Coordinates of C-alpha atoms and ligand atoms in Angstrom, one line a residue:
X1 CA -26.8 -37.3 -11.0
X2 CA -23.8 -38.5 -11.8
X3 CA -20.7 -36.2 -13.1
X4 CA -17.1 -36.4 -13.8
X5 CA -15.3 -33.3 -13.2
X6 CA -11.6 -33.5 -15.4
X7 CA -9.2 -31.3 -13.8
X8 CA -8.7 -30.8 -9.7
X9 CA -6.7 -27.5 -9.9
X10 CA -8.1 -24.0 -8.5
X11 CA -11.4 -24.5 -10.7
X12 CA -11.9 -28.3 -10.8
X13 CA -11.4 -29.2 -7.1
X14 CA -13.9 -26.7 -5.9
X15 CA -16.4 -27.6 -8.6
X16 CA -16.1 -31.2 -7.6
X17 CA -16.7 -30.8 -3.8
X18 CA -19.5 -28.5 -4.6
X19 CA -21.2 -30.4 -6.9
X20 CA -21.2 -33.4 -4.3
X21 CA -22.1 -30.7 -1.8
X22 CA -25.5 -30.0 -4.1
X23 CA -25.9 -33.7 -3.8
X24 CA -24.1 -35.3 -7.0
X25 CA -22.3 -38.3 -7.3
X26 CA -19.0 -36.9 -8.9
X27 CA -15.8 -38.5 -9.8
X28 CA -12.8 -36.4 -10.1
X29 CA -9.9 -36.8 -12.3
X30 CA -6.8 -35.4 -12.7
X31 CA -3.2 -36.5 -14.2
X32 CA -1.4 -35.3 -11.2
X33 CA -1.1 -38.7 -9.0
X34 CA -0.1 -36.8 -6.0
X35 CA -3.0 -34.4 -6.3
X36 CA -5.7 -37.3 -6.7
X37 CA -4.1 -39.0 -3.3
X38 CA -4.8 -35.5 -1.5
X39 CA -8.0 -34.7 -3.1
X40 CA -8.9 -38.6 -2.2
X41 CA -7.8 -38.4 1.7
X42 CA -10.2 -35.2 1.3
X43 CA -7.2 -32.9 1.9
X44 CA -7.0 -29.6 0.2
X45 CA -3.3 -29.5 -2.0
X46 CA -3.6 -25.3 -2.1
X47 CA -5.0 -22.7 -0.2
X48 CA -8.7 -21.8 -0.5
X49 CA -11.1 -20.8 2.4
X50 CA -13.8 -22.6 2.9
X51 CA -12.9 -25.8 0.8
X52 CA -11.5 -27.9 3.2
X53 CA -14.7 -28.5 5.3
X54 CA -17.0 -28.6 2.1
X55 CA -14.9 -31.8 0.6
X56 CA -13.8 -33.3 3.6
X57 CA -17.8 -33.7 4.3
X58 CA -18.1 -34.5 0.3
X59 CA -15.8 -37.2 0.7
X60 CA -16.7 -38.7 3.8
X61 CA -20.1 -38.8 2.5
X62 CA -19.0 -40.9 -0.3
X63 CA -20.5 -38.8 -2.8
X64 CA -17.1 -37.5 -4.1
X65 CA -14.1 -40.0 -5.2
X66 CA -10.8 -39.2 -7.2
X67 CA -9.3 -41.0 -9.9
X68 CA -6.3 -40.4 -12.5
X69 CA -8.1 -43.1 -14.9
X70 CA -9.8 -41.1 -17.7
X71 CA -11.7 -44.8 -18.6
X72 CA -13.0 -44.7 -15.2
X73 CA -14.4 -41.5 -15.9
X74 CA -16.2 -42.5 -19.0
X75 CA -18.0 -45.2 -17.7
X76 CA -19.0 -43.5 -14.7
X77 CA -21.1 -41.1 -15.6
X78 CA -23.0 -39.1 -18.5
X79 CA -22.1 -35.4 -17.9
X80 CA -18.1 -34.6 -17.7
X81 CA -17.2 -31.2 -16.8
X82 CA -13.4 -30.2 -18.3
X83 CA -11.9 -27.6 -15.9
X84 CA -8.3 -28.0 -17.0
X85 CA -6.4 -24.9 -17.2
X86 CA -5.4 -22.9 -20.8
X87 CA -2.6 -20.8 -19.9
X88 CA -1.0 -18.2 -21.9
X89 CA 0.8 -19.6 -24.7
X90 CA 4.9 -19.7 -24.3
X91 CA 5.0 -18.2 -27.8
X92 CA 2.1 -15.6 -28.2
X93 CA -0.8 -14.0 -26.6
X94 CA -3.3 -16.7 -27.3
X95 CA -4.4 -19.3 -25.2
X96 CA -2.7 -22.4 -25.1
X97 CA -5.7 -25.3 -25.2
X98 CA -3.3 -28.2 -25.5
X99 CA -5.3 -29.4 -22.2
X100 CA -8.7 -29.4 -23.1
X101 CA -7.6 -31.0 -26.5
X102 CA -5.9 -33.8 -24.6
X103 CA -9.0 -34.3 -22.6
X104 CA -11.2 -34.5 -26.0
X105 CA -9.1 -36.5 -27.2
X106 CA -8.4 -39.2 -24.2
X107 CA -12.5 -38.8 -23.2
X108 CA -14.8 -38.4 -26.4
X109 CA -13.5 -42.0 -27.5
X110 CA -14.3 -44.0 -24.8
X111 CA -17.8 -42.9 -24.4
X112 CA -21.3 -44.8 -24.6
X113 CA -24.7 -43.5 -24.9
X114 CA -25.8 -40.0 -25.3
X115 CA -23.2 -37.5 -23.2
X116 CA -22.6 -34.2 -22.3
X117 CA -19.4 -32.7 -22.4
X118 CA -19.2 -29.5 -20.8
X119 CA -16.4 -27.4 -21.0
X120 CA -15.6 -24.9 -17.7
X121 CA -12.4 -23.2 -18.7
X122 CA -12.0 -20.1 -20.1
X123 CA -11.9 -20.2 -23.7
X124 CA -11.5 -18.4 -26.8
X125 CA -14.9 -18.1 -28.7
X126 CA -15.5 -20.4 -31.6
X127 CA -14.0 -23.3 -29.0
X128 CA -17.5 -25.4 -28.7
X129 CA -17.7 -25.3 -32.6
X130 CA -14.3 -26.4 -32.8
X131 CA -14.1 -29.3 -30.1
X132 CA -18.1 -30.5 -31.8
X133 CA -16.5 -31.2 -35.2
X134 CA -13.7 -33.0 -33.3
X135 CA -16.1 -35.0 -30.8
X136 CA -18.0 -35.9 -34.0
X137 CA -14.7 -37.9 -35.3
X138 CA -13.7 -39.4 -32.5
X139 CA -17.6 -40.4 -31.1
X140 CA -17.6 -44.4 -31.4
X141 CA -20.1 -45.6 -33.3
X142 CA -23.5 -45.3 -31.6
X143 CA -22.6 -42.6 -29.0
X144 CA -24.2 -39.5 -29.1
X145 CA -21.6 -36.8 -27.5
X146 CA -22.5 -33.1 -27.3
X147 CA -20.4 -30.3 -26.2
X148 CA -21.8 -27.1 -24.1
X149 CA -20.4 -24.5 -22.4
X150 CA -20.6 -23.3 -19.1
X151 CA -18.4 -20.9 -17.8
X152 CA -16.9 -20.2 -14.5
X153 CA -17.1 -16.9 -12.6
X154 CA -15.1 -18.0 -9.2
X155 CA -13.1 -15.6 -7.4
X156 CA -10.1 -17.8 -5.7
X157 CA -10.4 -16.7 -2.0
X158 CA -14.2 -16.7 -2.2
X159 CA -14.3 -20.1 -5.0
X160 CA -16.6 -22.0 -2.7
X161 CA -18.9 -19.3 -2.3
X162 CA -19.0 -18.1 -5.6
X163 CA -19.9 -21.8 -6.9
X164 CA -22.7 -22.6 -4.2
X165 CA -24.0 -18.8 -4.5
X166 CA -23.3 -17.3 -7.4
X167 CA -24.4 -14.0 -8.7
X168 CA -25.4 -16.0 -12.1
X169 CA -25.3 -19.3 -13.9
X170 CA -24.7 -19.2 -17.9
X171 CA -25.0 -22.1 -20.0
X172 CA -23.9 -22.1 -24.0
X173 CA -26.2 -25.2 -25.5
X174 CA -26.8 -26.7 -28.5
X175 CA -30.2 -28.6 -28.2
X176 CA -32.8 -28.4 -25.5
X177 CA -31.8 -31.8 -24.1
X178 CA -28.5 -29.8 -23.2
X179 CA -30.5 -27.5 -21.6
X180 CA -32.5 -30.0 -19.8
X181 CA -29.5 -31.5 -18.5
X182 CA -27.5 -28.6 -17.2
X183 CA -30.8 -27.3 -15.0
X184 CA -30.9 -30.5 -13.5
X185 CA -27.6 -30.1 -12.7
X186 CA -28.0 -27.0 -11.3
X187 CA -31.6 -27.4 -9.9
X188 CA -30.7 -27.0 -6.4
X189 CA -29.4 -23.1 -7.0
X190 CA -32.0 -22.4 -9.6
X191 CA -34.5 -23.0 -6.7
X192 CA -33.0 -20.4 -4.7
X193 CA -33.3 -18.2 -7.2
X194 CA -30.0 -17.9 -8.9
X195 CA -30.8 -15.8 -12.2
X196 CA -29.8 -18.2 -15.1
X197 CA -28.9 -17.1 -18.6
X198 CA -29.0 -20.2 -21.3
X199 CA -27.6 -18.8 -24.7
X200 CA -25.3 -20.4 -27.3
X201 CA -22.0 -21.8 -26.8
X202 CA -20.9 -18.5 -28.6
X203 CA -22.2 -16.3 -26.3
X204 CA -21.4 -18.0 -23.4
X205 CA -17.8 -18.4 -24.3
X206 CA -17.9 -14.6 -24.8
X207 CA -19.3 -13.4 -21.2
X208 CA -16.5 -15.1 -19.6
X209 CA -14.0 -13.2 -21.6
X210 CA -16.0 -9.7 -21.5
X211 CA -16.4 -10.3 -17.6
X212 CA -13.1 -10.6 -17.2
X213 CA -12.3 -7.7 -19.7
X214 CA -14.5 -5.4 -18.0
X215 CA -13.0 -5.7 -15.0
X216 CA -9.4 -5.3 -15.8
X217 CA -10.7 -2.3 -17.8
X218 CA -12.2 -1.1 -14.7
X219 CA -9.0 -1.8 -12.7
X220 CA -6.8 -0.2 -15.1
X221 CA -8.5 2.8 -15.3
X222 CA -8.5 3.4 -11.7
X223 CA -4.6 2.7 -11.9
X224 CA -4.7 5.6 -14.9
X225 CA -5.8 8.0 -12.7
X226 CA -3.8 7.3 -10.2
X227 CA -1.1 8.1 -12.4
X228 CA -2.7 11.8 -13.0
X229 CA -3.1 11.9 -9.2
X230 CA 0.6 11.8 -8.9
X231 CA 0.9 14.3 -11.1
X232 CA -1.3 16.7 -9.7
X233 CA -1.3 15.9 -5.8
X234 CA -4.9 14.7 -6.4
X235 CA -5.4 11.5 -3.9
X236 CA -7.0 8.4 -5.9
X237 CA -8.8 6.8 -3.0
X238 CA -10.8 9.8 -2.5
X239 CA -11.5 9.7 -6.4
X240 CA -12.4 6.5 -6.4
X241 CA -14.8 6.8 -3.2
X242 CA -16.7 9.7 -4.5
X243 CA -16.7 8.0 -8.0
X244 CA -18.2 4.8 -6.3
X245 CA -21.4 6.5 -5.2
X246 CA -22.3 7.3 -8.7
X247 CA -24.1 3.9 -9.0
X248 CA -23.4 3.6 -12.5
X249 CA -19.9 3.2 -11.8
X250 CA -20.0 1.5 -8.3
X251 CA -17.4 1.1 -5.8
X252 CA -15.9 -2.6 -6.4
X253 CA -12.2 -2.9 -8.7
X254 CA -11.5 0.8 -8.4
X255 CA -8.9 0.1 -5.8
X256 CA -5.8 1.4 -7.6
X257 CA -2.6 -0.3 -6.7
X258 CA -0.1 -2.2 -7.9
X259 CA -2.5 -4.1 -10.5
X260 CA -4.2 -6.8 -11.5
X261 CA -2.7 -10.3 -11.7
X262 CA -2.9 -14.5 -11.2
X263 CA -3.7 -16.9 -13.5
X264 CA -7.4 -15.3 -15.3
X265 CA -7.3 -11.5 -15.7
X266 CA -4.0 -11.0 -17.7
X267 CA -4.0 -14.3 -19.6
X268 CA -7.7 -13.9 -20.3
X269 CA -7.1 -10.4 -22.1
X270 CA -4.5 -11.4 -24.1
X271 CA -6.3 -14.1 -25.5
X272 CA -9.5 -12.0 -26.2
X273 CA -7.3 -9.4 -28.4
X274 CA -5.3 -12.3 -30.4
X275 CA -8.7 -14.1 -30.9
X276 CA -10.2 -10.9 -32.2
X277 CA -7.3 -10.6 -34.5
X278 CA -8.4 -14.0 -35.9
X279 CA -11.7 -12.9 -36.4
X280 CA -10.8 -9.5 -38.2
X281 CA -12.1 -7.2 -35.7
X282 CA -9.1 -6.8 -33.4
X283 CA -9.4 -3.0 -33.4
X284 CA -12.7 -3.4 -31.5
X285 CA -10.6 -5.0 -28.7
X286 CA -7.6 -2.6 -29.5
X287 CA -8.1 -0.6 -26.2
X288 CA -6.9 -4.0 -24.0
X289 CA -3.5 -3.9 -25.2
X290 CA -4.2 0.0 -22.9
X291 CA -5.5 -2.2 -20.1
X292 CA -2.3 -4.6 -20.4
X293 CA -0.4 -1.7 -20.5
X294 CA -1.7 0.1 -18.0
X295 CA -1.5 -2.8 -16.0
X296 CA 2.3 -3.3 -16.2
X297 CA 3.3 -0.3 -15.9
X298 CA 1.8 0.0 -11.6
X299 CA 4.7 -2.6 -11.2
X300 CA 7.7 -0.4 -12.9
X301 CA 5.9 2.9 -10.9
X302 CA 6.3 0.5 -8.0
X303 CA 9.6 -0.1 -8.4
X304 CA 11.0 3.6 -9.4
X305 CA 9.3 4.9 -6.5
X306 CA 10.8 1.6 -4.2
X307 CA 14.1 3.3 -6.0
X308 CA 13.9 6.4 -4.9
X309 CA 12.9 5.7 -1.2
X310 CA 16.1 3.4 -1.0
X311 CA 18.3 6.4 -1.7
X312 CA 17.9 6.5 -5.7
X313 CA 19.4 2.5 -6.1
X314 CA 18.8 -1.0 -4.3
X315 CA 22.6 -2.0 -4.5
X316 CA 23.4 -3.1 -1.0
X317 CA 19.7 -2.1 0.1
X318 CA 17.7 -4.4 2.6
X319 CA 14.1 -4.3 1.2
X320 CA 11.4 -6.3 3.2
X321 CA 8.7 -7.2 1.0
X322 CA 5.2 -8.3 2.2
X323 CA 2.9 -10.3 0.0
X324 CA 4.2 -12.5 -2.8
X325 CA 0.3 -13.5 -3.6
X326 CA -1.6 -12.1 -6.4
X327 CA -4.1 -11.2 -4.3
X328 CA -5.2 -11.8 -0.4
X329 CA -6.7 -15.3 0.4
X330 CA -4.8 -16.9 -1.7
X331 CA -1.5 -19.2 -2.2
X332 CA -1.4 -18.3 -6.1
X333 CA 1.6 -16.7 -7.1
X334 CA 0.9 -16.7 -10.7
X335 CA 1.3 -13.8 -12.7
X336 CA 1.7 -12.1 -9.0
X337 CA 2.4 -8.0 -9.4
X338 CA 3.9 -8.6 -6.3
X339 CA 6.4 -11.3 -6.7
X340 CA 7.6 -9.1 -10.2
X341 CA 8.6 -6.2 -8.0
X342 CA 10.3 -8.4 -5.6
X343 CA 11.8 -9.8 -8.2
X344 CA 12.8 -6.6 -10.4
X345 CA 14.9 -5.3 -7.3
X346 CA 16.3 -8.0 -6.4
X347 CA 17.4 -8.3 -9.9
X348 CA 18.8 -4.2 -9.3
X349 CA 21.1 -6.1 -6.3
X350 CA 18.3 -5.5 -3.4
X351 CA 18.8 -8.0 -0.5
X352 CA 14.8 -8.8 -0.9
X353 CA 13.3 -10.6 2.7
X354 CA 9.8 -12.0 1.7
X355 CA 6.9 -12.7 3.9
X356 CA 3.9 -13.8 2.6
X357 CA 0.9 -15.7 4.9
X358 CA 0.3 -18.4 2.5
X359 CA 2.2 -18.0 -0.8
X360 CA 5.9 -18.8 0.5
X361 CA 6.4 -22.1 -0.8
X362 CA 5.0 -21.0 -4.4
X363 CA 7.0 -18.3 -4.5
X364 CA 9.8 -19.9 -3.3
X365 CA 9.6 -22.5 -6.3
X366 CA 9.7 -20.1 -8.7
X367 CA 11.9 -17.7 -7.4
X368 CA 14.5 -19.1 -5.2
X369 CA 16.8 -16.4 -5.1
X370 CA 14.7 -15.0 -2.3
X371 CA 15.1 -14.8 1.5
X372 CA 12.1 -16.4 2.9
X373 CA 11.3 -15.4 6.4
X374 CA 7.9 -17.2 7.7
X375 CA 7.6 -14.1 10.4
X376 CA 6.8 -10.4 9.6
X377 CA 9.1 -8.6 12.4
X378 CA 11.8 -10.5 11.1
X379 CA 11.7 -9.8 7.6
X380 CA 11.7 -6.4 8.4
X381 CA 14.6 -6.3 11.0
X382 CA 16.8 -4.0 9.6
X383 CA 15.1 -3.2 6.3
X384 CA 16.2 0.3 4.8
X385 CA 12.4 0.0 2.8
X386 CA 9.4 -1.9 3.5
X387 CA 6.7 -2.9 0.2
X388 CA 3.8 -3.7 0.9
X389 CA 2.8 -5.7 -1.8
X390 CA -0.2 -7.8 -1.0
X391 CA -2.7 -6.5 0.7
X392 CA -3.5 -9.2 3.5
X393 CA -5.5 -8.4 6.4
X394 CA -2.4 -9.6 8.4
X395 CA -0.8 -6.8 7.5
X396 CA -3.6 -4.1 8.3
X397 CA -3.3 -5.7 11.7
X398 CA 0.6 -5.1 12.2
X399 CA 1.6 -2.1 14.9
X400 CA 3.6 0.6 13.4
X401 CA 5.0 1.7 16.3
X402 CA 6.4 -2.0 17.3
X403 CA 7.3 -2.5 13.7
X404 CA 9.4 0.7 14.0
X405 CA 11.6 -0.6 16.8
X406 CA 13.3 -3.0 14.4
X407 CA 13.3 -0.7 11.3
X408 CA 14.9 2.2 11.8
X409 CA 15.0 3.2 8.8
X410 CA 11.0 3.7 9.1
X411 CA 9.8 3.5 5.4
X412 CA 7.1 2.2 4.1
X413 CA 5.4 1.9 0.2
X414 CA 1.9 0.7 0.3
X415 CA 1.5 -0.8 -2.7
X416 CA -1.8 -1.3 -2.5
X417 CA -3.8 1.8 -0.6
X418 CA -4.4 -1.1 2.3
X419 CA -2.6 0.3 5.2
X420 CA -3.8 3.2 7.3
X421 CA -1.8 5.9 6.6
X422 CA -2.4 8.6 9.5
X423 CA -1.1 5.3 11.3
X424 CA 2.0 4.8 10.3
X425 CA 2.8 8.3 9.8
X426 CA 2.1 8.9 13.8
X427 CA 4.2 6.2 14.8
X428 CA 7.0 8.1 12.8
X429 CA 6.9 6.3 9.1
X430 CA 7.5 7.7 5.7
X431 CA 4.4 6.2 4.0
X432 CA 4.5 6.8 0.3
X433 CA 1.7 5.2 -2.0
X434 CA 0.5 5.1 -5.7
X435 CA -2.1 8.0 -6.3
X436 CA -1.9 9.9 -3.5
X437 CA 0.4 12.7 -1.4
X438 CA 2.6 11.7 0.7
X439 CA 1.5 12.2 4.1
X440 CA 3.6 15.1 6.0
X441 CA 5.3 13.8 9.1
X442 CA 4.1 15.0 12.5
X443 CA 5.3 18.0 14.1
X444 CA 6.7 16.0 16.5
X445 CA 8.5 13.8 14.2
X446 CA 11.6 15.4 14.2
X447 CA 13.4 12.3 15.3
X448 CA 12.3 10.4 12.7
X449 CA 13.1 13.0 9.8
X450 CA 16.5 13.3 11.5
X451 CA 17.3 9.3 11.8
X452 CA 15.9 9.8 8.1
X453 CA 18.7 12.4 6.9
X454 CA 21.4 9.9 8.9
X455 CA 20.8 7.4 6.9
X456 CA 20.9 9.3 3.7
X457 CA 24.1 10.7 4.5
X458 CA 25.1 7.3 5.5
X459 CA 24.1 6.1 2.2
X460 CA 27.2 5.6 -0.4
X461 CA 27.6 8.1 -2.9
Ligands
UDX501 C1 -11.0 -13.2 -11.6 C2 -12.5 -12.9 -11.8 O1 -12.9 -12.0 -10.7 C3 -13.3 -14.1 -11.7 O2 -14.7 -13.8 -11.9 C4 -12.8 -15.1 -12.8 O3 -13.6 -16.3 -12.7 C5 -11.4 -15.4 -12.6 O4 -10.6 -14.1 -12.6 P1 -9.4 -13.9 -9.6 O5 -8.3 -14.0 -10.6 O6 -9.6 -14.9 -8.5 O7 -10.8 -13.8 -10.3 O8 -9.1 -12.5 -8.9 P2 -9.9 -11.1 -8.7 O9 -10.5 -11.0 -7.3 O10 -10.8 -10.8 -9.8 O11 -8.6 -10.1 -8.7 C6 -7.8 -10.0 -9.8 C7 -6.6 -9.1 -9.6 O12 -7.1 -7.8 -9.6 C8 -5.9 -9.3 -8.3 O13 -4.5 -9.2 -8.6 C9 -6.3 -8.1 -7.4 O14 -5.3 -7.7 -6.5 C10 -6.5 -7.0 -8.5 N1 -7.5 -6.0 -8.1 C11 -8.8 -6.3 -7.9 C12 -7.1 -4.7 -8.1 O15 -5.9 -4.4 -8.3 N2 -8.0 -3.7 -7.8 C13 -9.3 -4.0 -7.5 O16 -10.0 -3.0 -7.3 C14 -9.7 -5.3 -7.6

């Protein structure tokens, strides 16, 4: 078949090389000129494992081109997939759509023949409706355009596998040639076996949004008990593990940290609850604005307790951060937990040194005030606190005990419930975490507690 995919970010550029990968002829377009030229040359402009192999071969196979001309994209093929992004809105909780409107609008007009339109990014229900009545004005005469929707489940870190095995494929169509259409697309998956779920665009529009709901609900509860598990000297991994073989609950998102961010989870929620509102049953939602809450508040516990291990203030303070990334395997920065809390003490007069594997030069565009430092040891050469902020296997992998000889301060928050805390607290560390005691140093620590009181003492009043 032959398909357009409009919009080569995160979402678009993997669903391009994967739909060539399936055996497509796809076209991709995208405003960004400098993107296109990447995409075109089959490099990868952002970090995501996996993708460069699938569209260099995608490309080199000819099956996958690039284009920023949206009349291009109308005359070459008859099912156009819209995968820009809708961002939170600058001025409420909504989504912005300003995107997939432009696309509509630029697209739906230049069209021949009977065409499917089918929208990939996440969207507030009643969208499909909404965009049909417009398609329907713009259509020329003698086109037949529908609109369906077909949402997206990818994980970034795992986006390629996700799209060429995912857990489920869910259509929302509006006639059975729709239907036809999108198994065709999908044929190759649905012959492995992939369960698929064809339902109306309302529906479909919904699961997205409930997906991602449940999972920051999931997420924030975890964090909740955590926050009793402070309270009580209760430790939150070992809640989480014993809750995890219930199988009802299950083990996966009940690792409680510093939170949930990047570009879906928090947006995503706050446009559920103001669409609800819209729709008159925004009390049935009510309990996100907990989730958001919830949520937000891991990064100010992560700070007061950052605080407190720097000697009750950050003026002065040199704080190595790890992990600017929302999450591991990834170069997104957006809506990163981890890049607030760097922030937020640097903003309370921390000297903040950043590492980060892959998210550096994001981070570093949108916070510049920063030090950067592309190595771990030297970021933390002379901290007074180490955060460990994202939890990247690099940093599972780091030595304590080497670490220590250039921090002699020897203090560590982990963030995230990653590092191994018998670890660090042998090779002489003060690890403190979110939702669990703080480990007692060794017996035969007592240089380490007593470099500890130096410092304190050290410390200005
Ligand atoms: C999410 C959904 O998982 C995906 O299905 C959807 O298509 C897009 O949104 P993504 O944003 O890539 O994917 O990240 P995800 O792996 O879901 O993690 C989201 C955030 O939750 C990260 O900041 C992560 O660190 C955090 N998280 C995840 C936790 O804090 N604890 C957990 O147990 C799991």
């Amino acid at each position: 078949m032959r398909l357009t995919v409009i919009g080569t970010g995160y979402l678009g550029a993997v669903h391009a090389a994967c739909m060539a990968d399936l055996g497509h002829e796809v076209l991709g377009v995208d405003i960004d000129a400098e993107k296109i030229a990447a995409l075109g040359e089959g490099r990868v402009p952002f970090f995501e494992p996996g993708l460069q192999e699938v569209l260099g071969t995608a490309v080199a196979s000819g099956r996958l081109r690039f284009t920023t001309a949206i009349d291009e994209a109308a005359d070459f093929g008859d099912v156009h997939f819209v995968c820009v992004n809708t961002p939170q809105r600058r001025d409420s909780s909504a989504a912005d759509l300003r995107a997939v409107d432009a696309v509509i609008d630029a697209l739906v007009p230049r069209l021949r023949g009977r065409c499917l339109v089918v929208g990939k990014s996440t969207v507030p229900v009643g969208t499909t409706a909404r965009l049909s009545a417009r398609v329907a004005e713009l259509a020329q005469e003698g086109a037949d355009v529908e609109v369906a929707w077909n949402p997206e489940f990818l994980r970034e870190g795992f986006a390629v596998q996700d799209t060429l095995r995912p857990e489920r494929l869910v259509t929302g169509v509006q006639t059975p040639w729709a239907d036809r259409t999108l198994r065709e697309v999908y044929a190759p998956l649905l012959r492995t076996g992939v369960p698929y779920i064809s339902t109306g665009p309302a529906t479909a529009e919904l699961v997205k949004v409930a997906a991602n709901s449940f999972l920051a609900t999931k997420i924030s509860f975890i964090n909740a008990m955590a926050e009793v598990c402070d309270a009580t000297g209760a430790d939150v991994t070992t809640l989480a593990e014993a809750l995890g073989y219930d199988t009802r609950i299950g083990r996966r998102f009940l690792k409680a940290g510093l939170g949930f961010g990047g570009g879906c989870l928090p947006k995503d929620i706050r446009a559920f609850t103001a669409r609800a509102d819209e729709l008159g049953v925004g009390s049935a939602v009510a309990f996100l604005h907990e989730v958001d809450a919830i949520n937000t508040r891991q990064r100010r516990r992560t700070v007061d307790i950052a605080r407190d291990m720097a000697g009750g203030g950050f003026e002065g303070r040199r704080i190595a951060v790890l992990g600017a990334t929302f999450k591991p395997d990834s170069d997104d920065v957006r809506d990163s937990p981890a890049l607030a809390v760097a922030a937020a003490i640097h903003g309370e007069g921390a000297a903040v040194r950043l590492h980060d594997p892959q998210g550096m030069d994001n981070a570093r565009a949108v916070l510049p005030v920063l030090d950067y430092v592309p190595d771990v040891t030297k970021a933390c050469e002379g901290a007074d606190l180490v955060l460990h902020l994202t939890e990247w296997a690099d940093y599972r992998r780091i030595d304590p005990a080497e670490l220590a000889a250039v921090t002699p301060t020897r203090r560590i928050l982990d963030a995230r419930n990653a590092l191994d805390a018998a670890l660090w607290v042998s090779a002489g560390w003060t690890l403190r975490a979110l939702g669990r005691p703080t480990p007692a140093p060794l017996p035969s620590q007592q240089t380490a507690a007593g470099h500890e009181s130096a410092v304190r003492s050290a410390e200005p009043a």
